[in-house]
Coordinates of N, CA, C and O in Angstrom, one line a residue:
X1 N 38.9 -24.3 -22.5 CA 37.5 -24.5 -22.7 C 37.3 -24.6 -24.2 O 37.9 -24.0 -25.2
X2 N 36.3 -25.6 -24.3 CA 36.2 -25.7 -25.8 C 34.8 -24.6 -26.4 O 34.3 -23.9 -25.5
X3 N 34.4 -24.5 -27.7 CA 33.5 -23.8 -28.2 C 32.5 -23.7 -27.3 O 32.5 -22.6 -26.7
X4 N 31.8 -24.5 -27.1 CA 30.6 -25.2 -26.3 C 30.7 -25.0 -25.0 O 29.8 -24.5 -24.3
X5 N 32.2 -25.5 -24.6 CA 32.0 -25.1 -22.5 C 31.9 -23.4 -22.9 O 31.2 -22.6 -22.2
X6 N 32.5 -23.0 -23.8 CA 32.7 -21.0 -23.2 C 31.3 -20.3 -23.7 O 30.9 -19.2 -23.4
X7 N 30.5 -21.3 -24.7 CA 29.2 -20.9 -25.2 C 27.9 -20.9 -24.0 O 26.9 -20.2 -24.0
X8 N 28.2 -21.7 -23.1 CA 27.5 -22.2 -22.2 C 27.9 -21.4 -20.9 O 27.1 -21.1 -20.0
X9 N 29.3 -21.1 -20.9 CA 30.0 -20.3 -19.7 C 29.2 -18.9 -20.3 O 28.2 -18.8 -19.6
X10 N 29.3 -18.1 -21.1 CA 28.6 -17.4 -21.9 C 27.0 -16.7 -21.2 O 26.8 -15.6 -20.7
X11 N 26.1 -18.2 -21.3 CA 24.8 -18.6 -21.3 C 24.7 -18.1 -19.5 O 24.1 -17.3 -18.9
X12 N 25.3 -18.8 -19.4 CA 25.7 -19.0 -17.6 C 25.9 -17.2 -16.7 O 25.2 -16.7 -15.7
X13 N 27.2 -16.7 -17.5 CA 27.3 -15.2 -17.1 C 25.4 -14.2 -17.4 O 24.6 -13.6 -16.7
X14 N 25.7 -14.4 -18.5 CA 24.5 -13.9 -18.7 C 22.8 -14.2 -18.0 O 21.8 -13.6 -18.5
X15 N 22.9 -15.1 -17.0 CA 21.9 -15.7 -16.6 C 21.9 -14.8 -14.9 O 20.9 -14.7 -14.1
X16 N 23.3 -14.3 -14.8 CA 23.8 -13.5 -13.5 C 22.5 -12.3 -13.7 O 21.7 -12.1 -14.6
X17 N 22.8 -11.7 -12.2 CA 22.1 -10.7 -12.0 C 23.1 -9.4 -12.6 O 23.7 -8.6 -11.9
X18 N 23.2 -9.3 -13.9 CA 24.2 -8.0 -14.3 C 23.6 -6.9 -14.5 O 24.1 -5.8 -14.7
X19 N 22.2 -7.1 -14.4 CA 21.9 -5.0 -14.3 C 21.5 -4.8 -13.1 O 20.8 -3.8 -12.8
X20 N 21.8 -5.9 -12.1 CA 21.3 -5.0 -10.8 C 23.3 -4.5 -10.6 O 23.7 -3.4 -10.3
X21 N 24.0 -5.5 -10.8 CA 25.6 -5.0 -10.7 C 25.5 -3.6 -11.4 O 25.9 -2.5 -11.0
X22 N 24.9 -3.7 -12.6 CA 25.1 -2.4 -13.7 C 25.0 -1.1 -12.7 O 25.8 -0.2 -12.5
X23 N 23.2 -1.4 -12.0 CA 23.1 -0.6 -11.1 C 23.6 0.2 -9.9 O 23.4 1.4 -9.6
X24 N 24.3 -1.0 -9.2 CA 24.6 -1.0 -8.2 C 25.9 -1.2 -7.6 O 26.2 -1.3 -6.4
X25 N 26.8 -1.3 -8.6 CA 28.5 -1.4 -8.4 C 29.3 -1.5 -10.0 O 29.8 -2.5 -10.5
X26 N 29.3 -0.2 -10.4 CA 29.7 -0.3 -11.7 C 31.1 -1.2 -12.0 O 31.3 -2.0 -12.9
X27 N 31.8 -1.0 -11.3 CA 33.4 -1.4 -11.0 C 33.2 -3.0 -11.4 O 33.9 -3.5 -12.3
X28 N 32.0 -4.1 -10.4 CA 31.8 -5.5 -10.3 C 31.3 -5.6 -11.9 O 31.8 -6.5 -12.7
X29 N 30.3 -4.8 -12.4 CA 29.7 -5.0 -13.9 C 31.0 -5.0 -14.8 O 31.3 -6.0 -15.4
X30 N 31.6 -4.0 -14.8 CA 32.7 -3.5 -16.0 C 33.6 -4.5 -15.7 O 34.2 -4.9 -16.6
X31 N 33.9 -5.0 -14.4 CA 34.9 -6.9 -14.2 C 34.0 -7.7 -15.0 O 34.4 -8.0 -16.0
X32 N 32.5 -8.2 -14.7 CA 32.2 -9.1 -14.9 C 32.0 -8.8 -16.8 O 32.2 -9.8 -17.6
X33 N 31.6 -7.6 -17.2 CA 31.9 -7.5 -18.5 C 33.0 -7.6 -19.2 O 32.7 -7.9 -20.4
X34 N 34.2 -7.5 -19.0 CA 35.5 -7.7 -19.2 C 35.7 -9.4 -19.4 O 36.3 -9.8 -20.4
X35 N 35.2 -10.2 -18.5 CA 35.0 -11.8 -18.5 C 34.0 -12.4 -19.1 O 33.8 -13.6 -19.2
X36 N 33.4 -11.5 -19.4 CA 32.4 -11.7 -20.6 C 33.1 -11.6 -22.0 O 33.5 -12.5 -22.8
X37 N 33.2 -10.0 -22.2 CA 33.8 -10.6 -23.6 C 35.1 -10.9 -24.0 O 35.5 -10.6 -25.1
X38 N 36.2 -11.8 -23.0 CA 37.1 -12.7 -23.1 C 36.8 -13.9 -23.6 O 37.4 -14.7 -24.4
X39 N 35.2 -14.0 -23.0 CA 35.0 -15.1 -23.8 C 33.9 -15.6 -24.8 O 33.4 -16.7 -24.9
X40 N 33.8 -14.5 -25.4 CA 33.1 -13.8 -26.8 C 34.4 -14.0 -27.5 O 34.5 -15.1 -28.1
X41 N 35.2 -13.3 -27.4 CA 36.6 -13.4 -27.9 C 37.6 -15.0 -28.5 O 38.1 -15.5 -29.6
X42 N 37.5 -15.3 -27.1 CA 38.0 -17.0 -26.9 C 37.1 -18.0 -28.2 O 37.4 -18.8 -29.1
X43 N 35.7 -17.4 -27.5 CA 34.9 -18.6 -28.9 C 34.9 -18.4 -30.5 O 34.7 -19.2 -31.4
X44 N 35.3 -16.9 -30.7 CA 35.4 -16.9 -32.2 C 37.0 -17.4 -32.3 O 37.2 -18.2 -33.3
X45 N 37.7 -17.2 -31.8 CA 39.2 -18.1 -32.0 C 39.3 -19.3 -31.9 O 40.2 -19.9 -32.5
X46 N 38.3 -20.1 -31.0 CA 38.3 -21.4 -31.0 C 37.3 -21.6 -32.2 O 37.5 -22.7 -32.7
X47 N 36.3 -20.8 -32.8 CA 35.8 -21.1 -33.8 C 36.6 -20.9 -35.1 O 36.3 -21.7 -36.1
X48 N 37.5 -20.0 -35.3 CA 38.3 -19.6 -36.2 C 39.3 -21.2 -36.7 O 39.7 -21.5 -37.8
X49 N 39.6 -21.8 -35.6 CA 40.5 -22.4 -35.2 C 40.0 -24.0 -35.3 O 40.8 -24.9 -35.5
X50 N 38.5 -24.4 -35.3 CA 38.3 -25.6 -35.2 C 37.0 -25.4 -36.3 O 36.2 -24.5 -36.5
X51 N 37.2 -26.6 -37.0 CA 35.9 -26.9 -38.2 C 34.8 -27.5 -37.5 O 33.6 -27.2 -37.7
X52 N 35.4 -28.2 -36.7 CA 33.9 -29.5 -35.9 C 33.3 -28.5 -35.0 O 32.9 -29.0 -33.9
X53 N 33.2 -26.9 -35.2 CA 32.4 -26.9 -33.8 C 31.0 -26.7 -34.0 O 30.5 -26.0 -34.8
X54 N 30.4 -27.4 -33.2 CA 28.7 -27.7 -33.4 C 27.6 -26.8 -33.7 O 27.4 -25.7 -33.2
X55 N 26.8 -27.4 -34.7 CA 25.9 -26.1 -34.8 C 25.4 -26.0 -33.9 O 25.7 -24.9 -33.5
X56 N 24.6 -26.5 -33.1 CA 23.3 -26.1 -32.1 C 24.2 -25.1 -31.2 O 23.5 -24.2 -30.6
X57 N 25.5 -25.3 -30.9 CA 26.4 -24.0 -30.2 C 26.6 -23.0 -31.1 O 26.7 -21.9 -30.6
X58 N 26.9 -23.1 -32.5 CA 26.5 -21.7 -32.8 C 25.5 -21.0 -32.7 O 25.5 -19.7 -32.7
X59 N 24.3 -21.9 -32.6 CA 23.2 -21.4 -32.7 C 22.4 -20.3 -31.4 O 21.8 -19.2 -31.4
X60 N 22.7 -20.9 -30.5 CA 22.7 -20.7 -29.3 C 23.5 -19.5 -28.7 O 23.1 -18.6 -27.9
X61 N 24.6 -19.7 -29.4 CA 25.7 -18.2 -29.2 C 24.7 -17.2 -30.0 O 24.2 -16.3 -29.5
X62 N 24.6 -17.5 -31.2 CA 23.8 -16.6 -31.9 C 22.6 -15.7 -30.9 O 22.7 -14.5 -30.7
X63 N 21.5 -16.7 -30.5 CA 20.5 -16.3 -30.1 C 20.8 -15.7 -28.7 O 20.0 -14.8 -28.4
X64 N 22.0 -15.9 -27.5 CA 22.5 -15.2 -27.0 C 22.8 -13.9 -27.1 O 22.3 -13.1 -26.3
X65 N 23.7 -13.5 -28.3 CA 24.0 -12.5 -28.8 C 23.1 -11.9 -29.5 O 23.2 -10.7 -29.8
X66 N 22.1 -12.5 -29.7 CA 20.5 -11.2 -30.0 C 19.9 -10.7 -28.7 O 19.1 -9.8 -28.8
X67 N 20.3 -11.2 -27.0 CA 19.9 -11.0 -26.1 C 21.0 -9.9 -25.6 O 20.6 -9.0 -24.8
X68 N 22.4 -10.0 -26.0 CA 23.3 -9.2 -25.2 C 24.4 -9.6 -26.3 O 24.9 -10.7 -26.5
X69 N 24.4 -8.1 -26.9 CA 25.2 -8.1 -28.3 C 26.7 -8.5 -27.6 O 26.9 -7.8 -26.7
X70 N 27.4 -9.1 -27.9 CA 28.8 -9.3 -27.5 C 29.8 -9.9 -29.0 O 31.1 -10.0 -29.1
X71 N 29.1 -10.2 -29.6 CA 30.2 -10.2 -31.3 C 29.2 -9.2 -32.3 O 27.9 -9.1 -32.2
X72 N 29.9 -8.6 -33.1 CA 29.6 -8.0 -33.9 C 30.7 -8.3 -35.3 O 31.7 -9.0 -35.4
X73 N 30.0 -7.6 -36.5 CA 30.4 -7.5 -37.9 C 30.6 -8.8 -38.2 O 29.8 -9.7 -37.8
X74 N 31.8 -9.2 -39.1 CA 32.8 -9.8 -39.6 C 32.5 -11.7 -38.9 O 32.5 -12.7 -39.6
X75 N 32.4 -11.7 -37.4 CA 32.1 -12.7 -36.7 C 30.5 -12.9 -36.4 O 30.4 -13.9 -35.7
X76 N 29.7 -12.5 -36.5 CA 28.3 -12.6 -36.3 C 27.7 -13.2 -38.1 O 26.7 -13.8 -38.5
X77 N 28.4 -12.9 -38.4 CA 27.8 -12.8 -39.8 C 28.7 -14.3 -40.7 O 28.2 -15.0 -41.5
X78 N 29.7 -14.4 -40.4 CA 30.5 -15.7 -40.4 C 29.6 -17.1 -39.8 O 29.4 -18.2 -40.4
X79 N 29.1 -16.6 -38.5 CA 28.4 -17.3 -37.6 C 27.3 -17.9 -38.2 O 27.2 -19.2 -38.3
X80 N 26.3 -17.1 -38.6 CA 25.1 -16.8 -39.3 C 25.0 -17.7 -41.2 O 24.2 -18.4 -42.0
X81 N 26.3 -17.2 -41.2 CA 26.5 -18.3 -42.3 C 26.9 -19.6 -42.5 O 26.6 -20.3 -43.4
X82 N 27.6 -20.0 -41.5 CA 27.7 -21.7 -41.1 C 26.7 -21.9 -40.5 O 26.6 -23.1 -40.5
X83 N 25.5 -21.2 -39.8 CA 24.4 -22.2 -39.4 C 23.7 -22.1 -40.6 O 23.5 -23.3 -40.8
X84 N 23.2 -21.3 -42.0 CA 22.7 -21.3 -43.0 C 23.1 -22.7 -43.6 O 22.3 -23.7 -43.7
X85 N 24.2 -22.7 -43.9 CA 25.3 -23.9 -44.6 C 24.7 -25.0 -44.0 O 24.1 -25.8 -44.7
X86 N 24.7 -25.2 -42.8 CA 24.4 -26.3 -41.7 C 22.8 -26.7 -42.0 O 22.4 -27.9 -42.2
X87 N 22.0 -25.8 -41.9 CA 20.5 -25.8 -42.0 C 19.9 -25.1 -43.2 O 19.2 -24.2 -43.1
X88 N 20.1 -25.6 -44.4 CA 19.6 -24.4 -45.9 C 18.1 -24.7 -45.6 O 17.4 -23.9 -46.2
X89 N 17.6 -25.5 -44.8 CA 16.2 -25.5 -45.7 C 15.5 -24.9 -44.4 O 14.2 -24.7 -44.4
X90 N 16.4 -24.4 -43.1 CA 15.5 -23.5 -41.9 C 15.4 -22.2 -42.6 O 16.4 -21.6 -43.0
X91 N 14.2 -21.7 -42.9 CA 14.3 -20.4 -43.2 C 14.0 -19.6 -42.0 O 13.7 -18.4 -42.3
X92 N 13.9 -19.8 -40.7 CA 13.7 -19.4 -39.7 C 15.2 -18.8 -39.3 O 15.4 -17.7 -38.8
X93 N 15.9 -19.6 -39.7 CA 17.3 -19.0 -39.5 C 18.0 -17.5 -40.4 O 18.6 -16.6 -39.9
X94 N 17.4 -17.7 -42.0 CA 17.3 -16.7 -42.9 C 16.7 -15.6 -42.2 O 17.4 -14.6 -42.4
X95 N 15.6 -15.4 -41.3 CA 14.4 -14.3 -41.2 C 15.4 -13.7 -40.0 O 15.6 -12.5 -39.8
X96 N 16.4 -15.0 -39.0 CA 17.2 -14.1 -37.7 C 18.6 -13.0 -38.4 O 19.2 -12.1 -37.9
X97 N 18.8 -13.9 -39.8 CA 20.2 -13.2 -40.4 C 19.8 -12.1 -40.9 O 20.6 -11.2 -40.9
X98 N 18.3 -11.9 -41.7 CA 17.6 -10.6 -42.3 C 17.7 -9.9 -40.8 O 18.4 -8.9 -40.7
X99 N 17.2 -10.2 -39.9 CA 16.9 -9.2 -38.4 C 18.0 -8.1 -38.3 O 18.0 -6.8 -38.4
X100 N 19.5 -9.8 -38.2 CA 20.5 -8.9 -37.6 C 21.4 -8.2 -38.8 O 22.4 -7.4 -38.4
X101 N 21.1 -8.5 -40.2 CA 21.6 -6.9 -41.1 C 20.5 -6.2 -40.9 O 20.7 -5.1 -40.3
X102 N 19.4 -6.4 -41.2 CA 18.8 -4.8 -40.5 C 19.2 -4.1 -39.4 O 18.9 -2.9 -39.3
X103 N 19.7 -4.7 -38.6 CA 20.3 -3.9 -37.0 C 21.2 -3.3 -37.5 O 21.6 -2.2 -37.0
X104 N 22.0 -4.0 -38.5 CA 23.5 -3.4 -38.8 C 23.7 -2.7 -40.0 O 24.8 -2.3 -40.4
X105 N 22.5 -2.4 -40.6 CA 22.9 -2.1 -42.1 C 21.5 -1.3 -42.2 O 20.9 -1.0 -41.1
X106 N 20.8 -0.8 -43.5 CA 20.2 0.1 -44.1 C 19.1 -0.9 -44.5 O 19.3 -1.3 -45.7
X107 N 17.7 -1.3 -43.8 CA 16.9 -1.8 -43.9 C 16.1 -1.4 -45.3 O 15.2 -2.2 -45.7
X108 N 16.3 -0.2 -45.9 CA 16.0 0.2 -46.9 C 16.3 0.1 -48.3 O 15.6 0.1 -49.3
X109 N 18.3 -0.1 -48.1 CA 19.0 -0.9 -49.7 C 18.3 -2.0 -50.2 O 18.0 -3.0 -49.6
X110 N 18.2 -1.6 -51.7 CA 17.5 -2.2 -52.5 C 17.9 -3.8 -52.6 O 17.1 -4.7 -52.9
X111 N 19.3 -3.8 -52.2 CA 19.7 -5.3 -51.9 C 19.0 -6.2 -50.9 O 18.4 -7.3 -50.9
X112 N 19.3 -5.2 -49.8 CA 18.5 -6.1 -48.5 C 17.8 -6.3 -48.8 O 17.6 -7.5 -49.0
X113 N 16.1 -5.2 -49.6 CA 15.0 -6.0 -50.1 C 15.2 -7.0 -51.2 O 14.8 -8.1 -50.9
X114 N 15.7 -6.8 -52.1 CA 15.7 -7.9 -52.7 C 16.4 -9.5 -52.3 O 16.2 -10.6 -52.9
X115 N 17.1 -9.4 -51.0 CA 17.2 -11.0 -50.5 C 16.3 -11.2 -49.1 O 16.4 -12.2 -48.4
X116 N 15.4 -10.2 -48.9 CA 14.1 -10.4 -47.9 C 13.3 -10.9 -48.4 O 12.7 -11.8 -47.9
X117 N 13.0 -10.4 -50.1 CA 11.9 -10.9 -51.0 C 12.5 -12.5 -51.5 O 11.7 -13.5 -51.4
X118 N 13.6 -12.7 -51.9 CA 14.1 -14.3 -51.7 C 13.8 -15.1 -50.6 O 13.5 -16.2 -50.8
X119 N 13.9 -14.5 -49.4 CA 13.8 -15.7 -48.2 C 12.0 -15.4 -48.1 O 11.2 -16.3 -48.0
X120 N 11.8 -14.2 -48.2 CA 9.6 -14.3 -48.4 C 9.4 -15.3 -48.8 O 9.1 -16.3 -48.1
X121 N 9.6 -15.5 -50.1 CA 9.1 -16.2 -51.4 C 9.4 -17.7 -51.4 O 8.8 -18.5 -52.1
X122 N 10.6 -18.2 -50.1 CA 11.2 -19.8 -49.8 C 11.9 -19.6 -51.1 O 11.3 -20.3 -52.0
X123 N 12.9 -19.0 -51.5 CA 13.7 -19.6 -52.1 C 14.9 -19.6 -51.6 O 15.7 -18.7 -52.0
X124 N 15.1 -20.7 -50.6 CA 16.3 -20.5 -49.9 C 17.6 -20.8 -50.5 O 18.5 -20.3 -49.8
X125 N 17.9 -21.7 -51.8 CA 18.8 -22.1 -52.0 C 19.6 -21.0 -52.7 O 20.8 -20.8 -52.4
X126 N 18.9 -20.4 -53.6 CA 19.1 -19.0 -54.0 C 19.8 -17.5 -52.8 O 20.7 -16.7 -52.8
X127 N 18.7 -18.1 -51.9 CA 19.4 -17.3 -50.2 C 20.5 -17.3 -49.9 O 21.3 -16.4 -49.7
X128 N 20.7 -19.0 -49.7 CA 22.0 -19.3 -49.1 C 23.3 -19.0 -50.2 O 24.5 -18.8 -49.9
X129 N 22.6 -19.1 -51.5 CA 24.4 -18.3 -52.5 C 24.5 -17.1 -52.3 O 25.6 -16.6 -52.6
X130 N 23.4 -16.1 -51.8 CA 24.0 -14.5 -51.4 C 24.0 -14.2 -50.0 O 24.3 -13.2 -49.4
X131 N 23.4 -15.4 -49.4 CA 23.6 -14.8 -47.7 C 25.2 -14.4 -47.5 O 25.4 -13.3 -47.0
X132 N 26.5 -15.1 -47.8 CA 27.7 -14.9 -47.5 C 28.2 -13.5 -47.8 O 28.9 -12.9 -47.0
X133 N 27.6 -12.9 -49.3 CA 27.6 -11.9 -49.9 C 27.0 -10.5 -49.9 O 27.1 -9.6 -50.7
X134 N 26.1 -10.7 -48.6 CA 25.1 -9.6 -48.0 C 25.8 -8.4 -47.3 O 25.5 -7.2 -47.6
X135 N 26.4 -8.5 -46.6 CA 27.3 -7.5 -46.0 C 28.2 -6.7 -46.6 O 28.6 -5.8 -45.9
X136 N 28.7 -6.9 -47.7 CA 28.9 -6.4 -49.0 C 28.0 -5.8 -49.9 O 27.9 -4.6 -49.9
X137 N 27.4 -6.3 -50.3 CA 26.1 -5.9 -51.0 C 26.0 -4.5 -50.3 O 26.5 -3.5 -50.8
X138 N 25.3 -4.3 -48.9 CA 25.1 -3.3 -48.3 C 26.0 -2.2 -48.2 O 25.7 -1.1 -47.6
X139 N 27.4 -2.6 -48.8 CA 28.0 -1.4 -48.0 C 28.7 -1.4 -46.8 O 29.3 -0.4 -46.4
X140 N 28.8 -2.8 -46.0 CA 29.1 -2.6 -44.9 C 30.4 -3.1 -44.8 O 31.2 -3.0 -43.8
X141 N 30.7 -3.6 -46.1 CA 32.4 -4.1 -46.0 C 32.6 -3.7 -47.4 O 31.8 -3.5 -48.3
X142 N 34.5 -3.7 -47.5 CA 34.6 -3.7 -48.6 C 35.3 -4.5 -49.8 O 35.0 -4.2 -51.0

Protein backbone atom coordinates (compact mmCIF):
# COMPACT_ATOMS: atom_id res chain seq x y z
CA UNK A 1 0.00 0.00 0.00
CA UNK A 2 1.03 3.34 -0.73
CA UNK A 3 0.95 6.55 1.67
CA UNK A 4 -2.56 7.34 0.79
CA UNK A 5 -4.18 3.64 0.47
CA UNK A 6 -2.71 3.08 4.37
CA UNK A 7 -3.86 6.80 5.21
CA UNK A 8 -7.22 6.03 4.16
CA UNK A 9 -7.00 2.28 5.43
CA UNK A 10 -6.12 4.31 8.67
CA UNK A 11 -9.41 6.61 8.13
CA UNK A 12 -11.39 3.42 7.51
CA UNK A 13 -10.23 1.39 10.93
CA UNK A 14 -10.93 4.19 12.69
CA UNK A 15 -14.41 4.74 11.34
CA UNK A 16 -14.97 0.90 13.06
CA UNK A 17 -16.92 0.52 16.10
CA UNK A 18 -13.48 0.34 18.41
CA UNK A 19 -14.82 1.49 21.80
CA UNK A 20 -17.66 -0.65 21.84
CA UNK A 21 -14.70 -3.67 20.95
CA UNK A 22 -12.67 -1.60 23.75
CA UNK A 23 -15.66 -2.37 25.80
CA UNK A 24 -16.69 -5.43 25.05
CA UNK A 25 -13.80 -7.76 23.89
CA UNK A 26 -10.53 -6.40 24.89
CA UNK A 27 -8.46 -9.25 23.08
CA UNK A 28 -10.64 -8.05 19.32
CA UNK A 29 -9.50 -4.14 20.34
CA UNK A 30 -5.81 -4.87 21.33
CA UNK A 31 -5.82 -7.13 17.55
CA UNK A 32 -7.55 -4.44 15.84
CA UNK A 33 -5.05 -1.90 17.60
CA UNK A 34 -2.01 -3.78 16.77
CA UNK A 35 -3.32 -3.38 12.86
CA UNK A 36 -3.69 -0.03 13.45
CA UNK A 37 -0.49 1.02 14.40
CA UNK A 38 1.20 -1.28 11.68
CA UNK A 39 -0.08 1.00 9.82
CA UNK A 40 0.81 4.26 11.52
CA UNK A 41 4.15 2.66 11.33
CA UNK A 42 4.03 1.48 7.42
CA UNK A 43 3.00 5.34 6.54
CA UNK A 44 5.86 7.10 8.24
CA UNK A 45 8.28 4.55 6.34
CA UNK A 46 6.59 5.02 3.21
CA UNK A 47 6.80 8.61 4.06
CA UNK A 48 10.42 8.44 5.17
CA UNK A 49 10.97 6.63 1.99
CA UNK A 50 9.10 8.63 -0.74
CA UNK A 51 9.30 12.60 -1.50
CA UNK A 52 5.93 12.75 -3.76
CA UNK A 53 3.67 11.79 -0.93
CA UNK A 54 0.74 14.16 -1.10
CA UNK A 55 -0.19 16.81 1.04
CA UNK A 56 -3.83 16.59 1.44
CA UNK A 57 -2.73 12.85 2.93
CA UNK A 58 -0.60 14.31 5.21
CA UNK A 59 -3.03 16.41 6.15
CA UNK A 60 -5.64 14.12 6.74
CA UNK A 61 -3.29 11.71 8.66
CA UNK A 62 -2.60 14.68 10.74
CA UNK A 63 -6.14 15.57 11.57
CA UNK A 64 -6.77 11.73 12.16
CA UNK A 65 -4.09 11.63 14.57
CA UNK A 66 -5.63 14.64 16.57
CA UNK A 67 -8.76 12.27 16.74
CA UNK A 68 -6.80 9.03 17.80
CA UNK A 69 -3.17 9.78 18.60
CA UNK A 70 -1.23 6.99 16.74
CA UNK A 71 2.21 8.91 15.80
CA UNK A 72 3.91 10.83 18.13
CA UNK A 73 7.25 13.11 18.58
CA UNK A 74 9.92 13.08 15.92
CA UNK A 75 7.08 11.87 13.17
CA UNK A 76 4.10 14.16 13.95
CA UNK A 77 6.17 17.05 13.93
CA UNK A 78 8.12 16.11 10.59
CA UNK A 79 4.51 15.78 9.35
CA UNK A 80 3.44 19.20 10.55
CA UNK A 81 6.38 20.60 8.91
CA UNK A 82 6.01 19.42 5.24
CA UNK A 83 2.38 20.53 5.35
CA UNK A 84 3.78 24.13 6.67
CA UNK A 85 6.42 23.95 3.69
CA UNK A 86 3.52 22.85 1.39
CA UNK A 87 0.99 25.63 2.63
CA UNK A 88 3.21 28.81 4.36
CA UNK A 89 0.51 31.10 3.83
CA UNK A 90 -2.33 28.56 5.80
CA UNK A 91 -2.02 29.79 9.13
CA UNK A 92 -4.67 27.52 10.09
CA UNK A 93 -2.25 24.92 9.83
CA UNK A 94 0.38 27.03 12.20
CA UNK A 95 -2.64 27.35 15.07
CA UNK A 96 -3.07 22.89 14.59
CA UNK A 97 1.08 22.74 14.97
CA UNK A 98 0.85 25.41 18.12
CA UNK A 99 -2.27 22.85 19.46
CA UNK A 100 -0.11 19.83 19.03
CA UNK A 101 3.21 21.28 20.93
CA UNK A 102 1.05 22.42 23.54
CA UNK A 103 -0.17 18.77 23.98
CA UNK A 104 3.45 17.78 23.96
CA UNK A 105 5.42 20.42 25.48
CA UNK A 106 5.12 23.31 28.21
CA UNK A 107 2.43 25.73 26.97
CA UNK A 108 4.08 28.20 29.18
CA UNK A 109 7.97 28.32 27.67
CA UNK A 110 8.71 31.58 26.71
CA UNK A 111 9.60 30.12 23.23
CA UNK A 112 6.24 28.55 22.52
CA UNK A 113 4.87 32.08 23.43
CA UNK A 114 6.94 33.80 21.44
CA UNK A 115 6.14 31.68 18.09
CA UNK A 116 2.26 31.77 19.14
CA UNK A 117 2.79 35.59 19.21
CA UNK A 118 4.42 35.18 15.49
CA UNK A 119 1.63 33.02 13.99
CA UNK A 120 -1.09 35.79 16.20
CA UNK A 121 0.37 38.59 14.48
CA UNK A 122 0.44 36.53 10.53
CA UNK A 123 3.88 36.51 10.29
CA UNK A 124 4.11 33.33 8.86
CA UNK A 125 7.07 33.38 6.97
CA UNK A 126 9.06 34.13 10.01
CA UNK A 127 6.86 30.97 11.46
CA UNK A 128 7.74 28.70 8.98
CA UNK A 129 11.88 29.41 9.62
CA UNK A 130 11.25 28.24 13.42
CA UNK A 131 8.37 25.96 13.07
CA UNK A 132 11.15 23.06 12.21
CA UNK A 133 13.11 24.38 15.23
CA UNK A 134 10.25 24.30 17.85
CA UNK A 135 10.64 21.06 19.49
CA UNK A 136 14.06 21.99 20.31
CA UNK A 137 13.42 25.30 21.42
CA UNK A 138 11.12 23.60 24.14
CA UNK A 139 13.19 21.11 25.43
CA UNK A 140 11.67 18.29 23.94
CA UNK A 141 14.70 17.09 21.88
CA UNK A 142 18.05 17.43 21.93
Amino acid sequence: MNFKERVNKIEEMLNEDWFEMLETNEDEYEEWRGRLEDHAEHVITHYDQNNGVEIDSIDKLLHLNDEFPLLYGEDTVRLYVSLIEARPEDKAVYDRYIDYLAAIGDAENEQFLLFHTIVAAGRLEEARQLAPHMPKRLGLEE
